[in-house]
Coordinates of C-alpha atoms in Angstrom, one line a residue:
X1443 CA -151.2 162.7 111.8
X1444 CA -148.6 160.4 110.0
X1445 CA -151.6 159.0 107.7
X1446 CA -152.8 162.2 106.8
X1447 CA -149.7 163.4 105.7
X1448 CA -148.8 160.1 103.6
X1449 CA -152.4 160.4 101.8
X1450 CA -151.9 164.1 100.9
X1451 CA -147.8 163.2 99.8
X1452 CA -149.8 159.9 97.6
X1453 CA -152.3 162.7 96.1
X1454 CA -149.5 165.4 95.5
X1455 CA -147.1 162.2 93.8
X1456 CA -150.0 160.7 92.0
X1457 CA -150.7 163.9 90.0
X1458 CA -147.7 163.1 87.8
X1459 CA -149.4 160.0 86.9
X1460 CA -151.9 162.1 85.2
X1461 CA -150.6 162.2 82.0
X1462 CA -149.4 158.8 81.8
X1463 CA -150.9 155.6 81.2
X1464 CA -151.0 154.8 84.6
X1465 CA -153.4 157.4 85.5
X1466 CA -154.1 159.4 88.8
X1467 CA -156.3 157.0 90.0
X1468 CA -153.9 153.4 90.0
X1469 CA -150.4 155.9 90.9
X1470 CA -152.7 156.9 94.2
X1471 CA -153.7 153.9 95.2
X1472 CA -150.4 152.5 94.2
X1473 CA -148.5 155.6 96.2
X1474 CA -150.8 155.0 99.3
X1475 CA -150.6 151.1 99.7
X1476 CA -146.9 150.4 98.7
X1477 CA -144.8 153.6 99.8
X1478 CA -145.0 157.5 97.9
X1479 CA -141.3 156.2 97.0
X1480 CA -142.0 153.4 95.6
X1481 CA -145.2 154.6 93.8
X1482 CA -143.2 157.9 92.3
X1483 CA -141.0 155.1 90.6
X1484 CA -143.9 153.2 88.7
X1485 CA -144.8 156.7 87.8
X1486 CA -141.8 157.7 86.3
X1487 CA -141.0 154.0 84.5
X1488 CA -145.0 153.7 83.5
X1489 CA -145.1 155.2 79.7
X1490 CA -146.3 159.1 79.1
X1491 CA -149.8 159.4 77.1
X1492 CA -149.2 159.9 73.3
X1493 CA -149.9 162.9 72.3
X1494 CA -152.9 163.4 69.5
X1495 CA -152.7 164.7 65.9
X1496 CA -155.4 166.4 64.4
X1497 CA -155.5 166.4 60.0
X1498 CA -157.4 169.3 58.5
X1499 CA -160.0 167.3 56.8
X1500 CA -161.1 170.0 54.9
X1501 CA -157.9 170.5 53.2
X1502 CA -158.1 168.5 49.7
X1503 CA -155.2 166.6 48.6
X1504 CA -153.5 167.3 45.1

């Protein structure tokens, strides 16, 4: 019972890795070997994904 709860804590934790460079996959893994604690930390020091610009390359430019 104690493993199924850490893996579904690790899943729930690891989704915050999502949108950072980490990634769901490595913050799971990371969460479910190590300790959800320790893993939520690496989450929140790992850097958040940069967010994209799109440029209207129709527009012309004077």
């Amino acid at each position: 019972m104690v493993i199924v709860l850490q893996i579904i804590v690790s899943a729930l934790i690891a989704l915050l890795g999502k949108d950072r460079k980490i990634g769901y996959g490595w913050a799971f893994v990371l969460c479910l070997f190590l300790s959800p604690i320790i893993g939520l930390i690496i989450i929140l020091c790992s850097k958040k994904k940069s967010a994209v610009d799109f440029i209207d390359v129709n527009k012309s430019e004077v």
